[in-house]
Amino acid sequence: MTTSNQPSPGPRGRAAGTPTIDPRELRNTFGQFATGVTVVTCRSADGTPHGATVNAFTAVSLDPPLAQVTLTRSSKAARYLEDSPFAINILSQDQLDTAWHFAGKTLPEEPAWALDGEVPVLLENKATLECRPWKVYDGGDHVIVIGEVHKLETTGRDPLLFFGGKFREIGPLSGPSPWHHCGDSLDAGWFSGADSFKTLVPA
């Protein structure tokens, strides 16, 4: 018989004795990562358009073209997206009211929609990605939804940003661009990551 020195797992796979993370503190720490703001839109089974404000958006793959959004399980959109097409509306700076509207602060007038395509799409976006269903994964109290991008549009509008629990506007550039005319350049809009980890040197 063999034994292990590893602590036995606790609830949801957490090792016994592991300190409990305070949800509010964790949320505040997550909020230190500045993001853009999106509204994920789709149709319910009866064809009614729906949307939810989401800042957990990630570029996943260029080949195949995949994008990911993460939605709280309590969101109606999370229930509709499992086998349905959807759009990721990347909001522009002029769409602050739209962000609030789909976050639950309903406006007297609905934001402008285009409803004649496969999925409902908001107007005046910074960019739009229309996706077909690819995979859905368990994300704890959230649902991780990956879609295959089949149509996209970008505009010259400035993006709406989110940081520290507040909406922000884009600021001045921070230094020169390190690469030029390269498919993986920061100018192309996606920093895909280095191909290795650097050793951390003690200060």
XYZ file of C-alpha atoms in Angstrom:
203
model
C 0.000 0.000 0.000
C 1.349 3.426 -0.922
C 0.644 6.675 0.818
C 0.809 10.252 -0.342
C 2.032 13.319 1.472
C -0.297 15.485 -0.558
C -3.204 17.031 1.386
C -6.596 15.551 0.650
C -8.772 17.603 -1.647
C -11.495 19.762 -0.169
C -14.707 21.026 -1.760
C -14.519 21.394 -5.568
C -11.006 19.926 -5.606
C -9.480 22.465 -3.181
C -6.769 20.953 -0.996
C -7.643 20.757 2.702
C -6.016 23.573 4.617
C -5.797 25.867 1.604
C -6.684 29.441 2.645
C -10.104 30.551 1.452
C -10.013 33.394 -1.066
C -12.408 36.216 -0.276
C -14.672 36.631 -3.352
C -14.773 40.441 -3.102
C -10.995 40.681 -2.811
C -10.611 38.300 -5.756
C -13.067 40.335 -7.835
C -11.193 43.536 -7.018
C -7.891 41.917 -7.989
C -9.312 40.644 -11.282
C -10.458 44.235 -11.865
C -6.848 45.451 -11.916
C -6.578 44.041 -15.440
C -7.812 46.711 -17.842
C -10.148 45.417 -20.551
C -12.412 46.516 -23.313
C -16.187 46.165 -23.016
C -18.430 43.962 -25.135
C -22.101 43.163 -25.403
C -22.798 39.557 -26.370
C -25.987 39.326 -28.427
C -28.063 36.348 -29.558
C -31.630 35.208 -30.083
C -33.744 33.068 -27.798
C -35.589 30.050 -29.187
C -38.565 32.223 -30.145
C -36.319 34.662 -32.039
C -36.305 37.457 -29.443
C -32.990 39.374 -29.431
C -31.052 39.489 -26.155
C -27.792 41.022 -24.991
C -25.505 41.002 -21.950
C -22.572 43.301 -21.128
C -19.378 41.251 -20.786
C -15.762 42.323 -20.299
C -14.400 38.756 -20.092
C -13.579 38.476 -23.799
C -10.504 36.726 -25.191
C -8.998 36.108 -28.602
C -8.350 32.339 -28.755
C -7.105 31.244 -32.191
C -6.409 32.539 -35.689
C -6.669 29.118 -37.355
C -9.440 28.207 -36.859
C -10.742 31.704 -36.032
C -11.991 31.392 -32.451
C -13.053 33.898 -29.792
C -14.158 33.356 -26.197
C -16.557 35.065 -23.825
C -17.283 34.131 -20.221
C -20.743 34.771 -18.805
C -22.215 34.347 -15.356
C -24.544 31.344 -15.170
C -27.396 33.609 -14.027
C -27.305 35.441 -17.380
C -30.101 34.569 -19.803
C -27.556 34.780 -22.616
C -25.543 31.941 -21.056
C -28.554 29.645 -21.450
C -29.104 30.643 -25.074
C -25.526 30.317 -26.363
C -24.855 26.597 -26.013
C -25.933 25.662 -29.545
C -26.712 29.057 -31.044
C -24.861 31.676 -33.069
C -23.979 34.921 -31.305
C -22.221 38.233 -31.846
C -19.496 39.890 -29.781
C -20.103 43.636 -30.033
C -16.880 45.429 -28.991
C -18.201 48.746 -27.728
C -16.988 52.171 -28.774
C -16.411 55.110 -26.472
C -19.781 56.550 -27.514
C -21.679 53.466 -26.299
C -21.449 53.954 -22.542
C -25.252 54.031 -22.267
C -25.385 50.779 -24.250
C -22.991 49.116 -21.795
C -25.170 50.196 -18.864
C -28.362 49.132 -20.658
C -27.217 45.534 -21.105
C -25.673 45.448 -17.625
C -29.141 45.894 -16.105
C -29.597 49.686 -15.997
C -32.311 49.746 -18.644
C -32.586 52.911 -20.721
C -35.871 54.558 -21.816
C -34.879 53.925 -25.439
C -33.338 50.682 -26.654
C -29.899 50.909 -28.317
C -29.956 50.672 -32.103
C -29.939 47.109 -33.466
C -29.540 45.498 -36.860
C -31.863 42.501 -36.823
C -31.770 41.333 -40.424
C -28.744 38.992 -40.149
C -28.123 35.593 -38.590
C -27.684 37.227 -35.187
C -28.738 40.627 -33.794
C -25.896 43.160 -33.969
C -25.588 46.549 -32.282
C -24.873 49.647 -34.339
C -21.974 52.097 -33.786
C -19.622 49.411 -32.394
C -15.851 49.691 -32.341
C -15.804 46.206 -33.887
C -18.151 43.249 -34.318
C -17.464 39.504 -34.425
C -20.270 37.201 -35.533
C -19.724 33.644 -34.293
C -21.132 30.174 -34.756
C -21.151 27.793 -31.772
C -17.897 25.872 -31.207
C -17.544 24.665 -27.582
C -19.006 25.434 -24.150
C -17.067 24.645 -20.966
C -17.785 24.624 -17.236
C -16.284 27.724 -15.633
C -17.504 27.336 -12.046
C -20.091 30.048 -11.453
C -19.534 31.134 -15.078
C -19.900 29.497 -18.487
C -16.988 29.622 -20.949
C -18.298 29.994 -24.507
C -16.051 29.699 -27.551
C -17.368 30.678 -30.952
C -16.006 30.304 -34.467
C -15.803 33.725 -36.096
C -17.346 33.772 -39.572
C -17.930 37.482 -40.085
C -16.252 40.601 -38.730
C -16.271 44.367 -39.029
C -14.058 47.087 -37.554
C -14.449 50.860 -37.474
C -12.236 53.834 -36.671
C -14.077 54.618 -33.426
C -12.218 54.724 -30.096
C -12.943 51.806 -27.722
C -14.755 51.913 -24.403
C -12.497 50.584 -21.607
C -13.091 49.151 -18.131
C -10.691 49.220 -15.173
C -11.084 49.076 -11.408
C -14.861 48.874 -11.591
C -15.180 52.016 -13.721
C -15.573 52.772 -17.408
C -12.623 54.585 -18.978
C -11.501 56.256 -22.184
C -8.382 55.383 -24.140
C -5.355 57.545 -23.296
C -2.155 58.575 -25.079
C 0.266 56.041 -26.527
C 2.806 54.546 -24.144
C 6.133 54.460 -25.993
C 6.865 53.574 -29.618
C 5.675 50.388 -31.304
C 8.344 47.652 -30.883
C 7.536 45.956 -34.202
C 6.540 47.192 -37.629
C 4.742 45.563 -40.555
C 4.612 42.127 -38.922
C 1.665 39.785 -38.530
C 2.347 39.458 -34.801
C 2.984 43.164 -34.287
C 1.226 44.988 -31.506
C -0.006 47.255 -34.297
C -2.065 44.310 -35.544
C -4.122 44.527 -32.357
C -3.244 41.249 -30.642
C -0.212 40.484 -28.482
C -0.256 36.676 -28.800
C 2.465 36.022 -26.203
C 6.126 35.100 -26.235
C 7.228 31.569 -27.136
C 9.087 30.989 -23.848
C 9.096 31.973 -20.176
C 11.979 34.080 -18.895
C 13.653 33.133 -15.619
C 12.790 35.505 -12.785
C 15.907 37.008 -11.206
C 15.638 37.960 -7.506
C 15.850 41.726 -6.964
